[in-house]
PDB file of C-alpha atoms and ligand atoms in Angstrom:
ATOM      1  CA  MET A   5     -22.711   1.264  45.971  1.00  0.00           C
ATOM      2  CA  ALA A   6     -20.695   3.761  44.290  1.00  0.00           C
ATOM      3  CA  ARG A   7     -17.798   1.743  45.125  1.00  0.00           C
ATOM      4  CA  PHE A   8     -19.432  -1.248  44.404  1.00  0.00           C
ATOM      5  CA  ILE A   9     -19.988  -0.847  40.781  1.00  0.00           C
ATOM      6  CA  LEU A  10     -16.812   0.974  41.147  1.00  0.00           C
ATOM      7  CA  GLN A  11     -15.002  -2.952  41.692  1.00  0.00           C
ATOM      8  CA  THR A  12     -16.786  -4.801  39.925  1.00  0.00           C
ATOM      9  CA  LEU A  13     -15.745  -1.953  36.574  1.00  0.00           C
ATOM     10  CA  LEU A  14     -12.320  -2.155  38.522  1.00  0.00           C
ATOM     11  CA  ALA A  15     -11.809  -5.936  37.877  1.00  0.00           C
ATOM     12  CA  ILE A  16     -13.745  -5.806  33.880  1.00  0.00           C
ATOM     13  CA  ALA A  17     -10.624  -3.688  33.233  1.00  0.00           C
ATOM     14  CA  VAL A  18      -8.100  -6.688  34.754  1.00  0.00           C
ATOM     15  CA  ALA A  19     -10.194  -9.133  33.337  1.00  0.00           C
ATOM     16  CA  THR A  20      -9.720  -7.817  30.448  1.00  0.00           C
ATOM     17  CA  SER A  21      -6.351  -6.201  30.115  1.00  0.00           C
ATOM     18  CA  ALA A  22      -5.350  -9.818  30.976  1.00  0.00           C
ATOM     19  CA  LEU A  23      -6.529 -11.716  27.778  1.00  0.00           C
ATOM     20  CA  PRO A  24      -3.921 -12.332  25.422  1.00  0.00           C
ATOM     21  CA  THR A  25      -2.854 -10.529  22.753  1.00  0.00           C
ATOM     22  CA  ASP A  26      -1.808 -12.129  19.290  1.00  0.00           C
ATOM     23  CA  ASN A  27      -1.613  -8.656  17.531  1.00  0.00           C
ATOM     24  CA  SER A  28       0.822 -10.450  14.963  1.00  0.00           C
ATOM     25  CA  THR A  29      -1.429 -11.994  12.708  1.00  0.00           C
ATOM     26  CA  ASN A  30      -4.177  -9.028  13.666  1.00  0.00           C
ATOM     27  CA  PHE A  31      -3.841  -6.393  11.262  1.00  0.00           C
ATOM     28  CA  VAL A  32      -4.803  -6.259   7.565  1.00  0.00           C
ATOM     29  CA  GLY A  33      -1.126  -3.336   7.509  1.00  0.00           C
ATOM     30  CA  PRO A  34       1.860  -4.316   8.929  1.00  0.00           C
ATOM     31  CA  GLU A  35       2.855  -4.531  11.769  1.00  0.00           C
ATOM     32  CA  ASN A  36       5.996  -2.871  11.889  1.00  0.00           C
ATOM     33  CA  GLY A  37       7.339  -0.368   9.038  1.00  0.00           C
ATOM     34  CA  ASN A  38       4.772   1.780   6.971  1.00  0.00           C
ATOM     35  CA  LEU A  39       3.513   1.785   3.339  1.00  0.00           C
ATOM     36  CA  VAL A  40       3.766   4.329   1.321  1.00  0.00           C
ATOM     37  CA  ILE A  41       0.860   3.228  -1.225  1.00  0.00           C
ATOM     38  CA  VAL A  42       0.545   5.776  -4.116  1.00  0.00           C
ATOM     39  CA  GLY A  43      -0.976   6.538  -6.945  1.00  0.00           C
ATOM     40  CA  GLY A  44       0.947   7.327 -10.311  1.00  0.00           C
ATOM     41  CA  GLY A  45       0.906  10.142 -12.135  1.00  0.00           C
ATOM     42  CA  SER A  46       3.316  13.433 -11.686  1.00  0.00           C
ATOM     43  CA  LEU A  47       4.179  12.662  -8.075  1.00  0.00           C
ATOM     44  CA  ASP A  48       4.479  16.085  -5.348  1.00  0.00           C
ATOM     45  CA  ASP A  49       7.340  16.029  -3.564  1.00  0.00           C
ATOM     46  CA  SER A  50       5.681  15.769  -0.227  1.00  0.00           C
ATOM     47  CA  ILE A  51       4.554  11.810  -1.737  1.00  0.00           C
ATOM     48  CA  LEU A  52       8.259  11.185  -1.735  1.00  0.00           C
ATOM     49  CA  GLN A  53       9.375  13.660   1.047  1.00  0.00           C
ATOM     50  CA  LYS A  54       6.454  11.557   2.863  1.00  0.00           C
ATOM     51  CA  VAL A  55       8.919   7.832   2.366  1.00  0.00           C
ATOM     52  CA  ILE A  56      12.466   9.891   3.331  1.00  0.00           C
ATOM     53  CA  ASP A  57      11.131  10.982   6.527  1.00  0.00           C
ATOM     54  CA  LEU A  58       9.417   6.817   7.101  1.00  0.00           C
ATOM     55  CA  ALA A  59      12.647   5.958   6.831  1.00  0.00           C
ATOM     56  CA  GLY A  60      15.012   7.848   8.827  1.00  0.00           C
ATOM     57  CA  GLY A  61      16.083  10.525   6.797  1.00  0.00           C
ATOM     58  CA  ASN A  62      18.745  11.885   4.397  1.00  0.00           C
ATOM     59  CA  ASP A  63      20.858   9.636   5.424  1.00  0.00           C
ATOM     60  CA  SER A  64      19.365   6.790   4.991  1.00  0.00           C
ATOM     61  CA  SER A  65      19.776   3.978   2.106  1.00  0.00           C
ATOM     62  CA  ILE A  66      16.497   3.624   0.229  1.00  0.00           C
ATOM     63  CA  VAL A  67      16.814   0.797  -2.660  1.00  0.00           C
ATOM     64  CA  VAL A  68      14.356   1.886  -5.754  1.00  0.00           C
ATOM     65  CA  ILE A  69      12.874  -1.204  -8.296  1.00  0.00           C
ATOM     66  CA  PRO A  70      12.164   0.327 -11.669  1.00  0.00           C
ATOM     67  CA  THR A  71      11.611  -3.571 -12.837  1.00  0.00           C
ATOM     68  CA  ALA A  72       7.153  -3.203 -14.048  1.00  0.00           C
ATOM     69  CA  GLN A  73       8.730  -0.470 -16.156  1.00  0.00           C
ATOM     70  CA  GLY A  74       9.528  -3.431 -18.208  1.00  0.00           C
ATOM     71  CA  ASP A  75      12.978  -0.689 -20.125  1.00  0.00           C
ATOM     72  CA  PRO A  76      15.735  -2.724 -21.035  1.00  0.00           C
ATOM     73  CA  SER A  77      18.228  -1.635 -18.573  1.00  0.00           C
ATOM     74  CA  TYR A  78      17.996   1.429 -16.222  1.00  0.00           C
ATOM     75  CA  ASP A  79      20.555   3.803 -15.026  1.00  0.00           C
ATOM     76  CA  GLN A  80      21.037   5.123 -11.429  1.00  0.00           C
ATOM     77  CA  ASN A  81      17.909   7.695 -12.115  1.00  0.00           C
ATOM     78  CA  ALA A  82      15.264   5.820 -12.723  1.00  0.00           C
ATOM     79  CA  ALA A  83      11.717   5.682 -11.366  1.00  0.00           C
ATOM     80  CA  ASN A  84      12.379   8.731  -9.276  1.00  0.00           C
ATOM     81  CA  ALA A  85      15.977   7.526  -8.062  1.00  0.00           C
ATOM     82  CA  ASP A  86      17.270  11.509  -8.718  1.00  0.00           C
ATOM     83  CA  ASP A  87      14.450  12.747  -7.350  1.00  0.00           C
ATOM     84  CA  PHE A  88      14.708  10.876  -4.051  1.00  0.00           C
ATOM     85  CA  ARG A  89      18.713  12.354  -4.374  1.00  0.00           C
ATOM     86  CA  ARG A  90      17.276  15.552  -5.029  1.00  0.00           C
ATOM     87  CA  LEU A  91      15.214  16.079  -1.879  1.00  0.00           C
ATOM     88  CA  GLY A  92      18.971  15.368  -0.598  1.00  0.00           C
ATOM     89  CA  SER A  93      19.070  11.101   0.385  1.00  0.00           C
ATOM     90  CA  LYS A  94      22.591  10.347   0.333  1.00  0.00           C
ATOM     91  CA  SER A  95      22.644   6.824  -0.815  1.00  0.00           C
ATOM     92  CA  VAL A  96      20.015   5.458  -3.097  1.00  0.00           C
ATOM     93  CA  THR A  97      20.866   2.728  -5.441  1.00  0.00           C
ATOM     94  CA  VAL A  98      18.903   1.348  -7.610  1.00  0.00           C
ATOM     95  CA  LEU A  99      18.084  -2.434  -8.173  1.00  0.00           C
ATOM     96  CA  HIS A 100      17.623  -4.470 -11.097  1.00  0.00           C
ATOM     97  CA  THR A 101      16.901  -7.954 -12.310  1.00  0.00           C
ATOM     98  CA  TYR A 102      13.622  -9.828 -14.765  1.00  0.00           C
ATOM     99  CA  ASP A 103      15.497 -13.215 -13.800  1.00  0.00           C
ATOM    100  CA  PRO A 104      14.670 -14.636 -10.427  1.00  0.00           C
ATOM    101  CA  GLU A 105      17.015 -17.015 -10.717  1.00  0.00           C
ATOM    102  CA  VAL A 106      19.163 -13.911  -9.955  1.00  0.00           C
ATOM    103  CA  ALA A 107      16.713 -12.192  -7.446  1.00  0.00           C
ATOM    104  CA  ASN A 108      17.631 -14.874  -5.511  1.00  0.00           C
ATOM    105  CA  THR A 109      21.037 -14.381  -5.008  1.00  0.00           C
ATOM    106  CA  GLU A 110      23.138 -12.991  -1.293  1.00  0.00           C
ATOM    107  CA  GLU A 111      24.959 -10.625  -4.478  1.00  0.00           C
ATOM    108  CA  PHE A 112      21.762  -9.123  -5.713  1.00  0.00           C
ATOM    109  CA  VAL A 113      19.939  -8.297  -2.484  1.00  0.00           C
ATOM    110  CA  GLN A 114      22.943  -7.042  -0.955  1.00  0.00           C
ATOM    111  CA  PRO A 115      21.602  -3.064  -1.671  1.00  0.00           C
ATOM    112  CA  LEU A 116      18.640  -4.469   0.471  1.00  0.00           C
ATOM    113  CA  VAL A 117      20.812  -5.107   3.309  1.00  0.00           C
ATOM    114  CA  ASN A 118      21.265  -2.062   5.087  1.00  0.00           C
ATOM    115  CA  ALA A 119      18.047  -0.312   3.193  1.00  0.00           C
ATOM    116  CA  THR A 120      15.115   1.418   5.420  1.00  0.00           C
ATOM    117  CA  GLY A 121      13.649   2.102   2.744  1.00  0.00           C
ATOM    118  CA  VAL A 122      12.455   0.781  -1.191  1.00  0.00           C
ATOM    119  CA  TRP A 123      10.559   2.370  -3.672  1.00  0.00           C
ATOM    120  CA  PHE A 124       8.722   0.255  -6.511  1.00  0.00           C
ATOM    121  CA  GLY A 125       8.396   2.431  -9.600  1.00  0.00           C
ATOM    122  CA  GLY A 126       5.558   2.609 -12.393  1.00  0.00           C
ATOM    123  CA  GLY A 127       4.432   0.186 -15.396  1.00  0.00           C
ATOM    124  CA  ARG A 128       3.039  -2.813 -15.395  1.00  0.00           C
ATOM    125  CA  GLN A 129       2.861  -4.918 -12.053  1.00  0.00           C
ATOM    126  CA  TRP A 130       3.488  -9.064 -12.966  1.00  0.00           C
ATOM    127  CA  ARG A 131       7.193  -7.627 -14.103  1.00  0.00           C
ATOM    128  CA  LEU A 132       7.416  -7.466 -10.231  1.00  0.00           C
ATOM    129  CA  VAL A 133       5.941 -11.046 -10.028  1.00  0.00           C
ATOM    130  CA  ASP A 134       8.272 -12.396 -12.952  1.00  0.00           C
ATOM    131  CA  ALA A 135      10.946 -11.431 -11.027  1.00  0.00           C
ATOM    132  CA  TYR A 136      10.873 -11.335  -7.751  1.00  0.00           C
ATOM    133  CA  ALA A 137       7.983 -13.539  -6.399  1.00  0.00           C
ATOM    134  CA  GLY A 138       9.714 -16.151  -3.818  1.00  0.00           C
ATOM    135  CA  THR A 139      13.096 -14.949  -4.342  1.00  0.00           C
ATOM    136  CA  LEU A 140      15.841 -13.726  -2.220  1.00  0.00           C
ATOM    137  CA  THR A 141      14.464 -10.353  -2.992  1.00  0.00           C
ATOM    138  CA  GLU A 142      11.406 -10.703  -2.143  1.00  0.00           C
ATOM    139  CA  GLN A 143      12.329 -11.750   0.911  1.00  0.00           C
ATOM    140  CA  LYS A 144      14.761  -8.839   1.934  1.00  0.00           C
ATOM    141  CA  ILE A 145      12.676  -6.531   0.325  1.00  0.00           C
ATOM    142  CA  ARG A 146       9.401  -7.587   3.385  1.00  0.00           C
ATOM    143  CA  ALA A 147      12.291  -7.378   5.784  1.00  0.00           C
ATOM    144  CA  VAL A 148      12.655  -3.938   5.436  1.00  0.00           C
ATOM    145  CA  LEU A 149       8.909  -3.773   6.301  1.00  0.00           C
ATOM    146  CA  ASP A 150       9.497  -6.142   9.680  1.00  0.00           C
ATOM    147  CA  ALA A 151      12.371  -3.939  10.788  1.00  0.00           C
ATOM    148  CA  GLY A 152      10.374  -0.733  10.995  1.00  0.00           C
ATOM    149  CA  GLY A 153      11.229   0.142   8.281  1.00  0.00           C
ATOM    150  CA  VAL A 154       9.564   1.388   3.989  1.00  0.00           C
ATOM    151  CA  ILE A 155       7.831   0.320   1.083  1.00  0.00           C
ATOM    152  CA  GLY A 156       6.630   3.315  -0.931  1.00  0.00           C
ATOM    153  CA  GLY A 157       5.533   2.634  -5.217  1.00  0.00           C
ATOM    154  CA  SER A 158       3.167   4.474  -7.157  1.00  0.00           C
ATOM    155  CA  SER A 159       0.683   2.687  -9.605  1.00  0.00           C
ATOM    156  CA  ALA A 160       1.852  -0.521 -10.715  1.00  0.00           C
ATOM    157  CA  GLY A 161       4.023   0.031  -7.582  1.00  0.00           C
ATOM    158  CA  ALA A 162       1.262   0.185  -5.607  1.00  0.00           C
ATOM    159  CA  SER A 163      -0.749  -2.559  -6.820  1.00  0.00           C
ATOM    160  CA  ILE A 164       1.502  -4.918  -6.228  1.00  0.00           C
ATOM    161  CA  GLN A 165       2.013  -4.205  -2.380  1.00  0.00           C
ATOM    162  CA  GLY A 166      -1.922  -5.091  -2.182  1.00  0.00           C
ATOM    163  CA  ASP A 167      -2.404  -8.966  -1.129  1.00  0.00           C
ATOM    164  CA  PHE A 168      -5.333  -9.981  -5.086  1.00  0.00           C
ATOM    165  CA  LEU A 169      -2.886  -7.774  -7.644  1.00  0.00           C
ATOM    166  CA  ALA A 170      -5.707  -5.736  -9.336  1.00  0.00           C
ATOM    167  CA  ARG A 171      -4.283  -5.399 -13.358  1.00  0.00           C
ATOM    168  CA  GLY A 172      -2.327  -8.452 -13.151  1.00  0.00           C
ATOM    169  CA  ASP A 173      -3.170  -9.505 -16.783  1.00  0.00           C
ATOM    170  CA  THR A 174       0.217  -9.907 -19.377  1.00  0.00           C
ATOM    171  CA  LYS A 175      -2.024  -8.899 -22.697  1.00  0.00           C
ATOM    172  CA  SER A 176      -3.288  -5.643 -21.097  1.00  0.00           C
ATOM    173  CA  ASN A 177      -3.473  -3.529 -18.178  1.00  0.00           C
ATOM    174  CA  SER A 178      -6.784  -3.308 -19.183  1.00  0.00           C
ATOM    175  CA  LEU A 179      -8.279  -5.742 -17.161  1.00  0.00           C
ATOM    176  CA  ILE A 180      -7.955  -5.350 -13.620  1.00  0.00           C
ATOM    177  CA  ILE A 181      -8.863  -9.351 -13.442  1.00  0.00           C
ATOM    178  CA  GLY A 182      -5.904 -11.067 -15.250  1.00  0.00           C
ATOM    179  CA  ASP A 183      -3.956 -14.161 -15.149  1.00  0.00           C
ATOM    180  CA  HIS A 184      -1.184 -12.961 -12.423  1.00  0.00           C
ATOM    181  CA  GLN A 185      -3.232 -12.595  -9.358  1.00  0.00           C
ATOM    182  CA  GLN A 186      -1.302 -12.554  -6.403  1.00  0.00           C
ATOM    183  CA  GLY A 187       0.468  -9.829  -4.855  1.00  0.00           C
ATOM    184  CA  PHE A 188       3.005  -8.682  -2.908  1.00  0.00           C
ATOM    185  CA  ALA A 189       0.249  -9.227  -0.149  1.00  0.00           C
ATOM    186  CA  TYR A 190       1.870  -6.264   2.157  1.00  0.00           C
ATOM    187  CA  VAL A 191      -2.345  -5.734   2.918  1.00  0.00           C
ATOM    188  CA  LYS A 192      -4.077  -8.836   4.109  1.00  0.00           C
ATOM    189  CA  ASN A 193      -7.144  -9.129   1.253  1.00  0.00           C
ATOM    190  CA  VAL A 194      -6.686  -5.828  -0.195  1.00  0.00           C
ATOM    191  CA  ALA A 195      -6.434  -5.115  -3.725  1.00  0.00           C
ATOM    192  CA  ILE A 196      -4.947  -1.804  -4.919  1.00  0.00           C
ATOM    193  CA  ASP A 197      -5.806   0.028  -8.411  1.00  0.00           C
ATOM    194  CA  GLN A 198      -4.486   3.407  -9.539  1.00  0.00           C
ATOM    195  CA  HIS A 199      -5.072   6.443 -11.277  1.00  0.00           C
ATOM    196  CA  VAL A 200      -8.790   5.790 -10.922  1.00  0.00           C
ATOM    197  CA  LEU A 201     -10.396   9.059 -12.129  1.00  0.00           C
ATOM    198  CA  VAL A 202      -8.226  10.471 -13.883  1.00  0.00           C
ATOM    199  CA  ARG A 203      -8.383   6.907 -16.034  1.00  0.00           C
ATOM    200  CA  ASN A 204     -12.735   6.716 -15.031  1.00  0.00           C
ATOM    201  CA  ARG A 205     -10.989   3.411 -13.437  1.00  0.00           C
ATOM    202  CA  HIS A 206     -14.079   4.009 -11.065  1.00  0.00           C
ATOM    203  CA  PHE A 207     -16.119   1.003 -12.050  1.00  0.00           C
ATOM    204  CA  ASP A 208     -13.867  -1.765 -12.623  1.00  0.00           C
ATOM    205  CA  MET A 209     -12.797  -2.568  -8.384  1.00  0.00           C
ATOM    206  CA  LEU A 210     -17.251  -3.842  -8.182  1.00  0.00           C
ATOM    207  CA  ASN A 211     -16.070  -6.680  -9.857  1.00  0.00           C
ATOM    208  CA  VAL A 212     -13.131  -7.569  -7.760  1.00  0.00           C
ATOM    209  CA  LEU A 213     -15.210  -7.679  -4.895  1.00  0.00           C
ATOM    210  CA  LYS A 214     -17.647 -10.044  -6.769  1.00  0.00           C
ATOM    211  CA  TYR A 215     -14.546 -12.107  -7.452  1.00  0.00           C
ATOM    212  CA  LYS A 216     -12.703 -12.478  -4.637  1.00  0.00           C
ATOM    213  CA  PRO A 217     -16.031 -11.896  -1.950  1.00  0.00           C
ATOM    214  CA  GLY A 218     -14.923 -10.396   1.545  1.00  0.00           C
ATOM    215  CA  ILE A 219     -11.531  -8.451  -0.323  1.00  0.00           C
ATOM    216  CA  LEU A 220     -11.797  -4.473   0.843  1.00  0.00           C
ATOM    217  CA  GLY A 221     -10.352  -2.618  -2.540  1.00  0.00           C
ATOM    218  CA  ILE A 222      -8.893   0.211  -2.480  1.00  0.00           C
ATOM    219  CA  ALA A 223      -7.871   2.444  -5.137  1.00  0.00           C
ATOM    220  CA  ILE A 224      -6.107   5.613  -5.517  1.00  0.00           C
ATOM    221  CA  ASN A 225      -6.569   8.229  -7.847  1.00  0.00           C
ATOM    222  CA  GLU A 226      -3.179  10.564  -9.070  1.00  0.00           C
ATOM    223  CA  ASN A 227      -0.755  11.921  -7.201  1.00  0.00           C
ATOM    224  CA  THR A 228      -2.397  10.948  -4.195  1.00  0.00           C
ATOM    225  CA  ALA A 229      -1.067   7.916  -1.169  1.00  0.00           C
ATOM    226  CA  VAL A 230      -2.409   6.066   1.272  1.00  0.00           C
ATOM    227  CA  HIS A 231      -0.477   5.660   3.970  1.00  0.00           C
ATOM    228  CA  VAL A 232      -1.097   3.129   5.698  1.00  0.00           C
ATOM    229  CA  SER A 233       0.588   1.222   9.545  1.00  0.00           C
ATOM    230  CA  GLN A 234      -0.887  -1.348  11.393  1.00  0.00           C
ATOM    231  CA  ASN A 235      -4.887  -0.926  10.640  1.00  0.00           C
ATOM    232  CA  THR A 236      -4.094   2.853   9.654  1.00  0.00           C
ATOM    233  CA  ALA A 237      -4.414   3.879   6.682  1.00  0.00           C
ATOM    234  CA  GLU A 238      -4.445   7.886   6.076  1.00  0.00           C
ATOM    235  CA  VAL A 239      -5.056   9.688   3.038  1.00  0.00           C
ATOM    236  CA  PHE A 240      -2.462  12.384   2.012  1.00  0.00           C
ATOM    237  CA  GLY A 241      -1.281  13.870  -1.745  1.00  0.00           C
ATOM    238  CA  ALA A 242      -3.765  16.538  -3.627  1.00  0.00           C
ATOM    239  CA  SER A 243      -6.733  13.729  -5.145  1.00  0.00           C
ATOM    240  CA  TYR A 244      -8.989  11.095  -3.529  1.00  0.00           C
ATOM    241  CA  ALA A 245      -9.084   7.355  -2.917  1.00  0.00           C
ATOM    242  CA  ILE A 246     -11.802   4.915  -3.242  1.00  0.00           C
ATOM    243  CA  ILE A 247     -12.747   2.411  -0.691  1.00  0.00           C
ATOM    244  CA  TYR A 248     -14.836  -0.350  -0.879  1.00  0.00           C
ATOM    245  CA  ASP A 249     -16.300  -2.292   1.532  1.00  0.00           C
ATOM    246  CA  GLY A 250     -20.123  -3.055   0.332  1.00  0.00           C
ATOM    247  CA  THR A 251     -20.902  -0.445   2.814  1.00  0.00           C
ATOM    248  CA  TYR A 252     -21.080   3.617   1.832  1.00  0.00           C
ATOM    249  CA  TRP A 253     -19.998   6.696   4.088  1.00  0.00           C
ATOM    250  CA  SER A 254     -20.085  10.576   2.874  1.00  0.00           C
ATOM    251  CA  ARG A 255     -18.645  12.801   4.699  1.00  0.00           C
ATOM    252  CA  ASP A 256     -22.573  14.923   5.730  1.00  0.00           C
ATOM    253  CA  GLY A 257     -23.643  11.337   7.241  1.00  0.00           C
ATOM    254  CA  ASP A 258     -24.511   8.454   5.808  1.00  0.00           C
ATOM    255  CA  ASP A 259     -27.675   8.790   4.816  1.00  0.00           C
ATOM    256  CA  ALA A 260     -27.461  12.323   2.736  1.00  0.00           C
ATOM    257  CA  ASN A 261     -27.036  10.877  -0.280  1.00  0.00           C
ATOM    258  CA  GLN A 262     -29.282   8.634  -2.969  1.00  0.00           C
ATOM    259  CA  ILE A 263     -26.946   5.431  -2.715  1.00  0.00           C
ATOM    260  CA  PRO A 264     -26.901   2.216  -5.108  1.00  0.00           C
ATOM    261  CA  ASP A 265     -27.924  -1.071  -4.085  1.00  0.00           C
ATOM    262  CA  PRO A 266     -24.880  -2.906  -2.182  1.00  0.00           C
ATOM    263  CA  SER A 267     -23.441  -4.246  -5.356  1.00  0.00           C
ATOM    264  CA  GLY A 268     -22.138  -1.402  -6.337  1.00  0.00           C
ATOM    265  CA  LEU A 269     -21.441   0.424  -3.472  1.00  0.00           C
ATOM    266  CA  PHE A 270     -18.010   3.205  -2.979  1.00  0.00           C
ATOM    267  CA  TYR A 271     -16.897   6.684  -1.258  1.00  0.00           C
ATOM    268  CA  PHE A 272     -14.116   9.041  -1.590  1.00  0.00           C
ATOM    269  CA  LEU A 273     -11.551   9.868   1.303  1.00  0.00           C
ATOM    270  CA  ARG A 274      -9.462  12.869   1.302  1.00  0.00           C
ATOM    271  CA  GLN A 275      -6.541  14.247   2.257  1.00  0.00           C
ATOM    272  CA  GLY A 276      -5.867  13.929   6.644  1.00  0.00           C
ATOM    273  CA  ASP A 277      -9.184  11.127   6.556  1.00  0.00           C
ATOM    274  CA  ILE A 278      -8.134   7.502   8.002  1.00  0.00           C
ATOM    275  CA  TYR A 279      -9.852   4.468   7.843  1.00  0.00           C
ATOM    276  CA  ASP A 280      -9.462   1.618  10.037  1.00  0.00           C
ATOM    277  CA  LEU A 281      -7.759  -1.651   7.577  1.00  0.00           C
ATOM    278  CA  GLY A 282      -9.316  -4.213  11.120  1.00  0.00           C
ATOM    279  CA  LEU A 283     -12.861  -2.544  11.840  1.00  0.00           C
ATOM    280  CA  ARG A 284     -13.417  -1.248   7.986  1.00  0.00           C
ATOM    281  CA  LYS A 285     -14.281   2.343   8.626  1.00  0.00           C
ATOM    282  CA  VAL A 286     -13.845   5.194   8.495  1.00  0.00           C
ATOM    283  CA  VAL A 287     -12.243   6.586  11.954  1.00  0.00           C
ATOM    284  CA  HIS A 288     -11.872   9.975  11.314  1.00  0.00           C
ATOM    285  CA  ALA A 289     -13.125  12.522   8.626  1.00  0.00           C
ATOM    286  CA  SER A 290     -10.494  16.493   7.804  1.00  0.00           C
TER     287      SER A 290
HETATM  288  C1  NAG B 323      -1.322  -5.729  21.342  1.00  0.00           C
HETATM  289  O1  NAG B 323      -1.428  -4.702  21.454  1.00  0.00           O
HETATM  290  C2  NAG B 323      -2.436  -3.803  22.641  1.00  0.00           C
HETATM  291  C3  NAG B 323      -2.634  -2.674  22.153  1.00  0.00           C
HETATM  292  O2  NAG B 323      -2.551  -1.916  20.573  1.00  0.00           O
HETATM  293  C4  NAG B 323       0.004  -3.541  23.460  1.00  0.00           C
HETATM  294  O3  NAG B 323      -0.872  -3.285  24.362  1.00  0.00           O
HETATM  295  C5  NAG B 323       0.189  -4.745  23.679  1.00  0.00           C
HETATM  296  O4  NAG B 323       1.256  -4.554  23.789  1.00  0.00           O
HETATM  297  C6  NAG B 323       0.450  -4.836  22.310  1.00  0.00           C
HETATM  298  N1  NAG B 323       1.245  -7.434  22.841  1.00  0.00           N
HETATM  299  C7  NAG B 323       1.912  -6.715  21.982  1.00  0.00           C
HETATM  300  C8  NAG B 323       2.156  -8.391  22.281  1.00  0.00           C
HETATM  301  O5  NAG B 323       2.687  -6.245  20.973  1.00  0.00           O
HETATM  302  C1  NAG B 324      18.029  17.049   3.646  1.00  0.00           C
HETATM  303  O1  NAG B 324      18.529  17.300   2.387  1.00  0.00           O
HETATM  304  C2  NAG B 324      17.264  18.545   1.812  1.00  0.00           C
HETATM  305  C3  NAG B 324      18.756  19.036   0.919  1.00  0.00           C
HETATM  306  O2  NAG B 324      19.903  18.867   0.841  1.00  0.00           O
HETATM  307  C4  NAG B 324      18.101  19.734   2.962  1.00  0.00           C
HETATM  308  O3  NAG B 324      17.558  20.589   2.817  1.00  0.00           O
HETATM  309  C5  NAG B 324      17.541  19.249   4.210  1.00  0.00           C
HETATM  310  O4  NAG B 324      17.755  19.743   5.382  1.00  0.00           O
HETATM  311  C6  NAG B 324      17.855  17.706   4.372  1.00  0.00           C
HETATM  312  N1  NAG B 324      17.513  17.106   5.711  1.00  0.00           N
HETATM  313  C7  NAG B 324      17.232  17.025   7.114  1.00  0.00           C
HETATM  314  C8  NAG B 324      17.384  16.923   8.026  1.00  0.00           C
HETATM  315  O5  NAG B 324      19.184  17.405   7.269  1.00  0.00           O
HETATM  316  C1  NAG B 325      25.742  -2.294   6.050  1.00  0.00           C
HETATM  317  O1  NAG B 325      25.994  -1.968   7.908  1.00  0.00           O
HETATM  318  C2  NAG B 325      27.039  -2.122   7.804  1.00  0.00           C
HETATM  319  C3  NAG B 325      27.340  -1.412   9.527  1.00  0.00           C
HETATM  320  O2  NAG B 325      27.607   0.351   9.256  1.00  0.00           O
HETATM  321  C4  NAG B 325      28.287  -2.332   7.557  1.00  0.00           C
HETATM  322  O3  NAG B 325      29.386  -2.823   7.626  1.00  0.00           O
HETATM  323  C5  NAG B 325      27.968  -3.407   6.069  1.00  0.00           C
HETATM  324  O4  NAG B 325      29.440  -2.890   5.702  1.00  0.00           O
HETATM  325  C6  NAG B 325      26.523  -3.006   5.419  1.00  0.00           C
HETATM  326  N1  NAG B 325      26.429  -3.836   4.246  1.00  0.00           N
HETATM  327  C7  NAG B 325      26.601  -3.656   3.588  1.00  0.00           C
HETATM  328  C8  NAG B 325      25.795  -4.196   2.409  1.00  0.00           C
HETATM  329  O5  NAG B 325      25.585  -1.482   2.785  1.00  0.00           O
END
């Protein structure tokens, strides 16, 4: 009897493992490479260090894109480029244009060819869309990720990594649903907000969920990051990330707190907590 059960289990195991797995389209985050999505503010070195480490260390090439800031021009220290160098990065290049025709040229994208890291600085995320969406630059940035590199960014540089572009309005950053709604979608079907607690933005994402049912909202506070790889999203840094998935979770157990109706639900994760973007569940609490 025991042997029969064992044989049956083995047969099931073999049959299951023989099922074709097409992982390529299944991940919410990138199949290859890593994202470091940062909620803005002054950043501890540990956050930028993580980007350097994931890019492959001091000898790797990092391209810094300050375009969201909206300055007339930038020097080679813009948007944390000087911090990456101070931490030991030997090849850091600031890359910028507001002109999509320029962004569409082979000449402009040269610094991205050998880069294993890309960093988007803060500002207004729609500027990144206007300059780079649909251009060769957007393709080459994506290629860095596909080749196993890292894309990081803070504030606007966080939101742009989402699929629905939160706070993409050209008139005001107080509108969470604006006139630019498509981000670079390194995480699919996700909207990303930033500065969330410092600016008391924690109710705003609920409007995005109403507007785009089924979307997953992630709102990150300052000096805090979410590291995404495939379906794994791990929080690190000084503060919290808020998850809006229509459910509720608590470190003390799901029924430990008074909670509002489903349209008003969100919950907080801290350093070391891991959320599965595919299952839409907390899979590790630190
Ligand atoms: C898909 O993922 C499974 C489990 O992680 C792995 O064993 C398998 O090799 C992957 N398949 C492809 C085609 O990458
Ligand atoms: C990278 O450079 C920094 C700053 O010079 C240095 O402290 C660190 O040890 C270097 N890392 C490695 C792995 O060599
Ligand atoms: C990229 O790296 C290769 C091999 O090291 C080198 O030959 C090439 O010149 C580099 N290209 C750029 C644009 O830096």
